[in-house]
Amino acid sequence: MNNLLVFPLLIPLCTAVILLFFKNSVIGQRWISAIGMLFNLAAAIALIYQVKTEGIQTLHMGGWLPPYGIVFVGDMLAALLVLATSIVGTFCLFFAFGTIGKEREKYYFYPFYQFLLVGVSGSFLTGDLFNLFVCFEVMLISSYALIVLGGTKKQLRETLKYILINILSSTLFVAAVAYLYGVVGTLNMADLSQRIAEVGQSGVLNVIAILFMIVFSLKAGLFLFFWLPGSYSAPPAAVSALFGALLTKVGLYALIRTFTLIFYHEPGITHHWLAWMAAATMVLGAFGAAAYSDIGRILNYNVIISVGFLAFGLAVSSKEALDGVVFYLLHDMVAKALLFIIGGMLMYIAGTGRLKEMGGLIKRYPFMGWMFFITALAIAGIPPLSGFTGKLLIIMGGFQEKYFWLTAVSLASSFIVLYSLIKIFMAAFWGAEMKNVDSLPAVNKGFIVSTAGLCLIVVAMGIGSEWVYQYVSEAGHTLINPAQYINAVLKE
Amino acid sequence: MELYMSLAIGVIFTVGVYLILSKSLLRIILGTSILTHGVHLLLLTMSKLKTGAAPLLGEKAETYVDPLPQALILTSIVISFGVTSFFFVLAYKAYQKLGTDDMEQLRGNDDE
């Protein structure tokens, strides 16, 4: 029993409710949300410390013991992801201060932002499938509001499609939960895992597993990603940075959780499917990233490639590969936020997303240019930076488990990532200068603080891989041995 | 009884999917709403339609109804209610601003 587990939900929730009362004071809202984020950060760090020293933490809501009550579980994976969420949330918030605009700030931008974090952290911490659905919905409803806030034509149009896709996938989610409850008679993840291990994962349970795979793949943008490029490019940069960093990762987390804890008995069926979907995602994402010459599109297809790569690690499912997945997931959350922030700023400065109309920005914006270069290297996985270790572990796992073709595809997709990002760097920062250079706006303080902070984390995670790895390895250890999780939840 | 319920759920799903595949935004929203109704019935049916007493301590009955699916359905209804109303407002706003409720014309292009 540990009450610390609800703090990552409770703090943003309370912050959001307080924020509702300060509609007209923009400065007040900024201060309150920043302070709330710092508290959240502190809670996440405390949670990691506790998980490290005392093992997996659980909280039984209202004193109802599992499998009957709602239970919150913080294992190392969840704790690390919560920390990454609050880090990304904090820096995107700093970036939002200067760029989101007074009008949006007045119409409850910050409360929605906090509610989104409630949903994301809740999805990571819950130990119950239906509760996962509820947290998903909290996150999605706030994301609907954030994506449409401002109400430009493009936003309205893309939001309609985004909502429709997500309602459909949520409906399928409830249907899958209904089937699972009908077959197994419980929704607590630890209990589910135990009971499925007893009766064996056969016939109908495989169908349910695949239904869950479809649902979570829709949310994660794995193979079924056709909604993603449009909807992520509609909102302003701070919001799409948050989305690119967090939303698909929640879907991936759900995939990881269900296919390492619950449906891990028939890897020949489920994990095989995952592997091929991952390969298709990487290939299609790579085509997209290589083909377009529009910054927004390229960044969105980069999100898709990394989702494919992570799913490949999950499909391999050895200790090495799962360690790699956790490491890469953490790296990707930070690096994607950084990439979207810089990309968004770039589009704002140039007034366009098209690479052909840009050029020579390095002279006026050297900080931004080199920051983008570092980010591109980090995302492609060049050694001293954070992407390398995760990528190395996943690829090592892939070779050890003899997935040669898929490993080759994932390596090739890394080249495309590097190519597409360097394409942006070359076109936007080098070459002939843009015509109206003198009228270009300056970068604001929030941008510098948030990119410098995130960049520092990317570098630190790369150089201090060994130190980060001890935490990641513990998370991987729990993933590969579901018994640990089950014991922590059910036997107390 | 479960058989009839399953058939009804199948019909509801068919209607919902049919409506979602149409062009008009209003029909699509109604389709999602009907689809969620189908899913709620599915939740109810999957836990077997037992005839038993209400799950309260003082009832002293032989069999009790499983309360969990009902709690789940209640939660799900609330969520789908919220989302549907948001969707309606959004559709209205989009209709005002974009001047159409035809999904074919909402495809959009890069030049705006």
XYZ file of C-alpha atoms in Angstrom:
604
model
C 0.000 0.000 0.000
C 1.504 3.254 -1.053
C -0.355 6.481 -1.556
C 2.464 8.000 -3.567
C 1.086 6.154 -6.602
C -1.886 8.446 -7.054
C 0.125 11.646 -6.831
C 1.041 11.716 -10.536
C -2.715 11.797 -11.185
C -3.804 13.847 -8.245
C -1.377 16.732 -8.693
C -2.299 17.566 -12.299
C -5.964 16.996 -11.503
C -5.929 19.468 -8.602
C -3.832 21.894 -10.628
C -6.366 21.729 -13.449
C -9.280 22.341 -11.104
C -7.528 25.324 -9.515
C -6.689 26.657 -12.966
C -10.365 26.692 -13.907
C -10.893 29.512 -11.423
C -8.290 31.782 -12.992
C -9.733 32.179 -16.439
C -8.750 35.785 -16.940
C -5.366 35.896 -15.309
C -2.999 34.433 -17.880
C 0.099 35.094 -15.790
C -1.512 33.397 -12.800
C -2.386 30.380 -14.908
C 1.178 30.075 -16.099
C 2.563 30.179 -12.577
C 0.063 27.686 -11.229
C 0.588 25.181 -14.018
C 4.371 25.495 -13.782
C 4.303 24.914 -10.026
C 1.967 21.971 -10.499
C 4.368 20.449 -13.017
C 7.296 20.816 -10.640
C 5.371 19.038 -7.889
C 4.516 16.335 -10.396
C 8.176 15.961 -11.284
C 9.078 15.602 -7.626
C 6.382 12.959 -7.112
C 7.611 10.994 -10.126
C 11.202 11.041 -8.864
C 10.082 9.964 -5.392
C 8.093 7.131 -6.976
C 11.110 5.866 -8.907
C 13.240 5.987 -5.776
C 10.645 3.988 -3.874
C 10.253 1.381 -6.623
C 14.026 1.035 -6.798
C 14.453 0.507 -3.081
C 11.275 -1.348 -2.124
C 10.198 -3.178 -5.281
C 6.871 -2.921 -7.093
C 4.409 -0.605 -5.364
C 0.670 -1.210 -5.271
C -2.305 0.766 -4.059
C -5.707 -0.770 -3.435
C -8.376 1.859 -3.899
C -10.731 2.085 -0.955
C -9.029 -0.889 0.729
C -10.647 -3.407 -1.640
C -8.169 -6.164 -2.248
C -7.524 -7.376 -5.788
C -8.933 -9.022 -7.850
C -12.128 -7.265 -6.733
C -11.071 -3.681 -6.190
C -9.357 -1.209 -8.458
C -5.632 -1.455 -8.066
C -2.824 0.879 -9.036
C 0.526 -0.702 -9.739
C 3.824 1.085 -10.084
C 6.538 -1.160 -11.442
C 9.760 0.264 -12.805
C 8.408 0.617 -16.354
C 5.391 2.610 -15.206
C 7.474 4.769 -12.872
C 10.030 5.582 -15.555
C 7.310 6.447 -18.041
C 5.582 8.675 -15.511
C 8.850 10.500 -14.959
C 9.365 10.904 -18.697
C 5.788 12.177 -18.999
C 6.283 14.842 -16.388
C 9.626 15.905 -17.858
C 8.147 16.228 -21.332
C 5.073 17.922 -19.880
C 7.176 20.481 -18.048
C 9.309 21.444 -21.014
C 6.430 21.550 -23.474
C 4.656 23.797 -21.002
C 7.591 26.217 -20.961
C 7.514 26.217 -24.734
C 3.761 26.783 -24.734
C 4.076 29.908 -22.564
C 5.548 31.958 -25.364
C 3.969 30.400 -28.409
C 0.447 29.260 -27.701
C -1.131 32.723 -27.778
C -3.259 34.715 -25.336
C -6.529 33.665 -26.894
C -5.928 29.963 -26.333
C -4.545 30.586 -22.864
C -7.768 32.307 -21.899
C -9.899 29.482 -23.194
C -8.624 26.858 -20.797
C -5.523 25.659 -22.576
C -3.676 24.925 -19.333
C -6.471 22.982 -17.611
C -6.828 20.717 -20.680
C -3.073 20.289 -20.684
C -3.137 19.105 -17.087
C -6.087 16.794 -17.706
C -4.153 15.219 -20.545
C -1.308 14.478 -18.141
C -3.801 12.945 -15.690
C -4.929 10.548 -18.403
C -1.420 9.678 -19.546
C -0.025 9.022 -16.070
C -3.171 7.133 -15.137
C -2.799 4.826 -18.127
C 0.734 4.011 -17.077
C -0.082 3.321 -13.442
C -3.363 1.456 -13.523
C -3.431 -2.284 -13.022
C -6.906 -2.921 -14.342
C -8.001 -3.154 -17.958
C -11.215 -1.218 -17.625
C -9.460 1.496 -15.703
C -6.993 1.651 -18.558
C -9.951 2.386 -20.830
C -11.138 5.156 -18.521
C -7.685 6.748 -18.363
C -7.420 6.455 -22.142
C -10.681 8.341 -22.440
C -9.580 11.078 -20.037
C -6.483 11.507 -22.143
C -8.362 11.367 -25.447
C -11.103 13.794 -24.481
C -8.537 16.364 -23.379
C -6.614 15.717 -26.572
C -9.771 16.386 -28.608
C -10.099 19.712 -26.860
C -6.422 20.589 -27.266
C -6.329 19.670 -30.930
C -9.350 21.817 -31.808
C -8.637 24.733 -29.463
C -8.320 27.787 -31.631
C -10.808 26.525 -34.205
C -9.055 27.161 -37.500
C -10.498 25.405 -40.507
C -7.751 22.829 -40.658
C -8.051 22.040 -36.965
C -11.815 21.530 -37.179
C -11.504 19.286 -40.182
C -8.737 17.112 -38.776
C -10.363 16.895 -35.354
C -13.504 15.404 -36.863
C -11.488 12.538 -38.306
C -9.369 12.165 -35.183
C -12.420 11.898 -32.945
C -14.133 9.447 -35.268
C -11.132 7.112 -35.357
C -10.721 7.274 -31.612
C -14.398 6.656 -30.856
C -14.271 3.603 -33.078
C -11.164 2.256 -31.408
C -12.592 2.955 -27.943
C -15.742 1.079 -28.922
C -13.657 -1.872 -30.013
C -11.721 -1.600 -26.751
C -14.909 -1.954 -24.703
C -15.997 -4.852 -26.911
C -12.651 -6.569 -26.325
C -12.964 -5.960 -22.590
C -16.472 -7.429 -22.707
C -15.284 -10.590 -24.465
C -12.376 -10.971 -22.082
C -14.617 -10.565 -19.078
C -17.051 -13.081 -20.526
C -14.305 -15.643 -21.056
C -12.040 -15.178 -18.049
C -14.271 -13.381 -15.549
C -11.814 -10.772 -14.309
C -10.237 -7.550 -15.515
C -7.384 -7.128 -13.082
C -4.253 -7.543 -15.185
C -2.336 -9.654 -12.701
C -5.330 -11.888 -12.091
C -5.964 -12.151 -15.833
C -2.403 -13.205 -16.418
C -2.647 -15.886 -13.761
C -5.943 -17.294 -14.974
C -4.924 -17.332 -18.625
C -1.743 -19.157 -17.627
C -3.933 -21.751 -15.904
C -6.440 -22.386 -18.716
C -3.975 -21.867 -21.560
C -4.197 -19.244 -24.268
C -6.193 -20.975 -26.941
C -8.788 -20.266 -29.627
C -11.038 -17.543 -28.340
C -8.323 -15.938 -26.205
C -6.132 -15.555 -29.263
C -8.959 -13.780 -31.039
C -9.364 -11.454 -28.070
C -5.615 -10.858 -28.006
C -5.706 -9.836 -31.634
C -8.696 -7.587 -31.006
C -6.687 -5.851 -28.281
C -3.777 -5.622 -30.672
C -5.958 -3.867 -33.249
C -7.294 -1.431 -30.637
C -3.918 -0.501 -29.207
C -2.321 -0.370 -32.641
C -4.911 2.190 -33.671
C -4.000 4.310 -30.670
C -0.273 3.809 -31.059
C -0.215 4.412 -34.796
C 1.206 0.948 -35.413
C 0.324 -0.033 -38.988
C -3.133 1.591 -38.665
C -1.610 5.061 -38.637
C -3.425 6.735 -41.499
C -5.121 9.225 -39.210
C -1.865 10.341 -37.613
C -0.079 12.669 -40.050
C -3.157 14.843 -40.554
C -4.236 15.196 -36.958
C -0.784 15.778 -35.484
C -0.009 18.581 -37.876
C -3.237 20.487 -37.205
C -2.680 21.959 -33.684
C 0.020 24.504 -32.726
C 3.571 23.294 -32.146
C 3.441 22.990 -28.357
C 0.420 20.704 -28.582
C 1.775 18.560 -31.383
C 5.033 18.217 -29.458
C 3.078 16.902 -26.505
C 1.051 14.585 -28.738
C 4.050 13.301 -30.652
C 5.865 12.616 -27.406
C 3.071 11.134 -25.322
C -0.057 9.914 -27.070
C 1.310 7.184 -29.313
C 3.539 6.063 -26.449
C 0.511 5.346 -24.293
C -0.800 2.993 -26.972
C 2.601 1.351 -27.128
C 2.734 1.017 -23.371
C -0.653 -0.749 -23.480
C 0.676 -3.096 -26.169
C 3.768 -3.833 -24.120
C 1.760 -4.468 -20.991
C -0.820 -6.754 -22.581
C 1.648 -8.758 -24.652
C 4.241 -9.276 -21.930
C 1.909 -9.741 -18.986
C -1.325 -11.232 -20.273
C -1.093 -12.731 -23.763
C 2.482 -13.990 -23.839
C 1.767 -17.711 -24.219
C 1.357 -17.878 -27.981
C 4.155 -15.779 -29.434
C 3.861 -17.771 -32.661
C 0.533 -16.043 -33.318
C 0.422 -12.691 -31.561
C 4.082 -11.705 -31.606
C 4.434 -12.907 -35.161
C 1.648 -10.540 -36.190
C 3.263 -7.763 -34.204
C 6.558 -8.320 -35.974
C 5.034 -8.048 -39.424
C 2.960 -5.045 -38.481
C 6.111 -3.417 -37.122
C 7.962 -4.103 -40.355
C 5.112 -2.705 -42.446
C 4.957 0.375 -40.212
C 8.663 1.026 -40.545
C 8.620 0.613 -44.314
C 5.527 2.755 -44.880
C 6.732 5.384 -42.412
C 10.087 5.474 -44.152
C 8.394 6.026 -47.510
C 6.453 8.901 -46.019
C 9.467 10.477 -44.361
C 11.568 10.204 -47.493
C 8.877 11.308 -49.912
C 7.505 14.514 -48.424
C 9.293 17.818 -48.408
C 7.111 19.405 -45.779
C 8.449 19.649 -42.222
C 5.203 18.720 -40.493
C 4.775 15.596 -42.615
C 8.372 14.467 -42.181
C 8.185 14.806 -38.398
C 4.906 12.888 -38.237
C 6.268 10.057 -40.332
C 9.249 9.948 -37.997
C 6.842 9.288 -35.138
C 5.424 6.392 -37.136
C 8.852 4.889 -37.840
C 9.779 4.934 -34.157
C 6.474 3.270 -33.250
C 7.289 0.511 -35.719
C 10.761 0.147 -34.281
C 9.482 -0.151 -30.721
C 6.862 -2.694 -31.769
C 9.621 -4.709 -33.405
C 11.449 -4.806 -30.070
C 8.260 -5.960 -28.384
C 7.754 -8.671 -31.007
C 11.246 -10.040 -30.339
C 10.495 -10.122 -26.603
C 13.814 -11.308 -25.268
C 15.321 -9.678 -22.187
C 17.704 -7.630 -24.320
C 15.018 -6.460 -26.697
C 12.611 -5.505 -23.901
C 15.361 -3.543 -22.148
C 15.928 -1.846 -25.461
C 12.227 -1.096 -25.827
C 12.090 0.566 -22.418
C 15.240 2.564 -23.041
C 14.180 3.610 -26.505
C 10.707 4.500 -25.292
C 12.155 6.874 -22.702
C 14.556 8.349 -25.230
C 11.862 8.700 -27.841
C 9.497 10.603 -25.565
C 12.154 13.210 -24.809
C 13.667 13.349 -28.279
C 10.332 13.563 -30.108
C 9.205 16.427 -27.894
C 12.470 18.193 -28.684
C 12.138 17.514 -32.394
C 8.564 18.759 -32.579
C 9.373 21.877 -30.582
C 12.234 22.796 -32.908
C 10.268 21.815 -35.994
C 7.310 23.878 -34.843
C 9.517 26.880 -34.144
C 11.103 26.480 -37.547
C 7.728 26.511 -39.251
C 6.663 29.514 -37.193
C 9.779 31.480 -38.073
C 9.738 30.656 -41.758
C 5.981 31.038 -41.961
C 5.750 27.850 -43.986
C 6.425 24.143 -43.665
C 7.726 23.684 -47.176
C 11.435 23.063 -47.413
C 11.750 24.661 -50.843
C 10.783 28.041 -49.481
C 13.349 27.992 -46.684
C 17.089 28.314 -46.532
C 20.099 29.861 -44.832
C 18.567 30.152 -41.394
C 21.769 29.060 -39.638
C 23.185 32.586 -39.800
C 20.390 34.140 -37.830
C 19.489 31.149 -35.680
C 22.713 29.240 -34.940
C 21.407 27.928 -31.616
C 18.314 26.482 -33.196
C 20.227 25.007 -36.116
C 22.772 23.119 -34.042
C 20.102 22.028 -31.622
C 18.186 20.535 -34.516
C 21.338 18.816 -35.735
C 21.949 17.217 -32.320
C 18.324 16.097 -32.148
C 18.518 14.545 -35.591
C 21.628 12.596 -34.599
C 20.020 11.507 -31.326
C 16.892 10.228 -33.046
C 18.885 8.396 -35.688
C 20.898 6.751 -32.899
C 24.426 8.150 -33.296
C 26.527 6.873 -30.349
C 27.122 9.480 -27.675
C 23.449 10.452 -27.701
C 20.479 8.757 -26.122
C 18.987 6.908 -29.102
C 21.983 4.652 -29.510
C 21.726 2.377 -26.483
C 18.066 1.533 -26.963
C 18.557 0.882 -30.643
C 21.606 -1.270 -30.002
C 19.767 -3.394 -27.441
C 16.748 -3.932 -29.684
C 18.913 -4.843 -32.658
C 21.055 -7.186 -30.564
C 17.867 -8.858 -29.372
C 16.653 -9.114 -32.960
C 19.836 -10.873 -34.087
C 19.908 -13.210 -31.114
C 16.346 -14.319 -31.736
C 17.096 -14.734 -35.456
C 14.796 -12.044 -36.842
C 17.362 -11.184 -39.503
C 15.103 -9.670 -42.135
C 13.212 -7.523 -39.692
C 16.408 -6.300 -38.076
C 17.672 -5.346 -41.493
C 14.460 -3.435 -42.156
C 14.760 -1.584 -38.858
C 18.378 -0.663 -39.547
C 17.415 0.574 -42.986
C 14.611 2.638 -41.467
C 17.173 4.310 -39.192
C 19.027 5.481 -42.267
C 15.823 6.930 -43.664
C 15.243 8.727 -40.356
C 18.687 10.259 -40.551
C 18.208 11.107 -44.222
C 14.852 12.785 -43.699
C 16.029 14.874 -40.752
C 19.285 15.901 -42.388
C 17.195 16.834 -45.415
C 15.363 19.324 -43.215
C 18.647 20.554 -41.739
C 20.252 21.076 -45.126
C 17.259 22.730 -46.724
C 16.257 24.974 -43.850
C 19.553 25.991 -42.314
C 22.009 25.869 -45.192
C 21.853 27.154 -48.726
C 20.794 30.557 -49.937
C 19.207 32.826 -47.355
C 15.514 33.518 -47.415
C 14.545 36.807 -49.022
C 12.927 38.634 -46.137
C 15.524 37.694 -43.512
C 15.318 40.933 -41.574
C 11.613 40.660 -40.875
C 11.925 37.191 -39.335
C 10.854 36.982 -35.711
C 13.304 36.187 -32.914
C 13.105 33.004 -30.861
C 11.612 33.473 -27.415
C 12.972 32.555 -24.013
C 10.620 29.597 -23.476
C 11.930 27.993 -26.630
C 15.545 28.281 -25.531
C 14.840 26.978 -22.029
C 12.801 24.011 -23.186
C 15.071 22.934 -26.033
C 18.231 23.398 -23.973
C 16.713 21.404 -21.111
C 15.481 18.569 -23.309
C 18.747 18.514 -25.237
C 20.672 18.226 -21.995
C 18.553 15.223 -21.038
C 19.114 13.602 -24.432
C 22.879 14.017 -24.075
C 22.882 12.956 -20.427
C 20.841 9.842 -21.185
C 23.355 8.959 -23.872
C 26.513 9.564 -21.868
C 25.053 8.161 -18.672
C 23.572 5.102 -20.395
C 25.202 2.802 -17.893
C 23.489 4.592 -15.028
C 20.106 4.755 -16.760
C 20.467 1.125 -17.753
C 20.262 -0.168 -14.194
C 16.753 1.281 -13.949
C 15.806 0.169 -17.451
C 17.135 -3.304 -16.807
C 14.966 -3.611 -13.738
C 11.922 -2.638 -15.806
C 12.898 -5.191 -18.446
C 13.350 -7.808 -15.758
C 9.754 -7.329 -14.579
C 8.497 -7.467 -18.153
C 10.215 -10.754 -18.907
C 9.101 -12.312 -15.595
C 5.366 -11.613 -15.243
C 5.389 -13.594 -11.982
C 7.038 -10.631 -10.226
C 4.194 -8.332 -11.199
C 1.552 -10.897 -10.274
C 3.112 -11.592 -6.888
C 3.376 -7.918 -6.086
C -0.284 -7.314 -6.889
C -2.033 -10.410 -5.639
C 0.008 -11.641 -2.706
C 0.190 -9.062 -0.008
C -32.139 -15.150 -23.956
C -28.445 -14.657 -24.647
C -29.021 -15.763 -28.236
C -31.639 -13.070 -28.875
C -29.443 -10.500 -27.240
C -26.540 -11.524 -29.456
C -28.720 -11.187 -32.533
C -29.890 -7.764 -31.393
C -26.294 -6.689 -30.797
C -25.383 -7.895 -34.270
C -28.190 -5.849 -35.801
C -27.188 -2.772 -33.807
C -23.567 -3.136 -34.881
C -24.628 -3.457 -38.500
C -26.746 -0.334 -38.308
C -23.959 1.572 -36.560
C -21.324 0.578 -39.076
C -23.650 1.370 -41.960
C -24.291 4.844 -40.584
C -20.593 5.489 -39.955
C -19.805 4.626 -43.558
C -22.183 7.273 -44.890
C -21.083 10.730 -45.987
C -23.164 12.994 -43.820
C -21.543 14.015 -40.548
C -24.786 13.838 -38.590
C -25.361 10.248 -39.642
C -21.813 9.363 -38.675
C -22.294 10.742 -35.166
C -25.545 8.837 -34.778
C -23.698 5.774 -36.018
C -21.017 6.068 -33.334
C -23.708 6.576 -30.735
C -25.576 3.448 -31.845
C -22.347 1.486 -31.989
C -21.534 2.342 -28.382
C -25.034 1.210 -27.399
C -24.317 -2.107 -29.056
C -21.093 -2.416 -27.112
C -22.870 -1.714 -23.831
C -25.376 -4.457 -24.556
C -22.476 -6.727 -25.414
C -20.895 -6.019 -22.020
C -24.171 -6.859 -20.332
C -24.650 -10.053 -22.309
C -21.122 -11.372 -22.065
C -21.361 -11.676 -18.297
C -24.447 -13.914 -18.730
C -27.949 -12.660 -18.088
C -28.476 -14.383 -14.771
C -31.677 -14.008 -12.856
C -30.681 -13.372 -9.293
C -31.041 -10.938 -6.451
C -29.419 -7.538 -6.395
C -25.846 -7.832 -5.138
C -26.531 -6.516 -1.639
C -25.525 -8.099 1.658
C -28.978 -8.317 3.235
C -30.739 -10.128 0.408
C -30.002 -13.709 1.562
C -30.656 -15.018 -1.953
C -29.221 -18.134 -3.569
C -27.834 -16.363 -6.609
C -26.714 -12.825 -7.123
C -26.324 -10.731 -10.249
C -22.759 -9.824 -11.116
C -22.468 -6.087 -10.363
C -19.215 -5.479 -12.207
C -20.547 -5.299 -15.796
C -23.154 -2.803 -14.676
C -20.511 -0.597 -13.127
C -18.500 -0.846 -16.328
C -21.506 -0.012 -18.487
C -22.367 2.963 -16.328
C -18.851 4.342 -16.707
C -18.858 3.657 -20.409
C -22.240 5.336 -20.879
C -21.031 8.473 -19.140
C -17.928 8.599 -21.294
C -19.784 7.993 -24.536
C -22.353 10.619 -23.574
C -19.608 13.177 -23.062
C -17.816 12.303 -26.247
C -20.999 12.295 -28.322
C -22.053 15.701 -27.079
C -18.586 17.069 -27.791
C -18.747 15.540 -31.250
C -22.109 17.184 -31.918
C -20.852 20.604 -30.880
C -17.740 20.152 -32.954
C -19.762 19.051 -35.974
C -21.998 22.115 -35.642
C -19.003 24.422 -35.375
C -17.329 22.724 -38.313
C -20.487 23.048 -40.359
C -20.643 26.757 -39.573
C -17.044 27.369 -40.429
C -16.451 24.990 -43.305
C -19.904 25.256 -44.805
C -20.405 21.531 -45.402
C -21.200 18.359 -43.521
C -20.110 16.061 -46.313
C -17.053 14.011 -45.371
C -16.050 13.805 -49.029
C -15.513 17.548 -49.078
C -13.657 17.581 -45.770
C -10.625 15.820 -47.162
C -8.725 19.038 -47.490
C -5.410 19.765 -49.123
C -2.211 21.494 -48.189
C -3.011 24.810 -49.789
C -5.355 26.772 -47.605
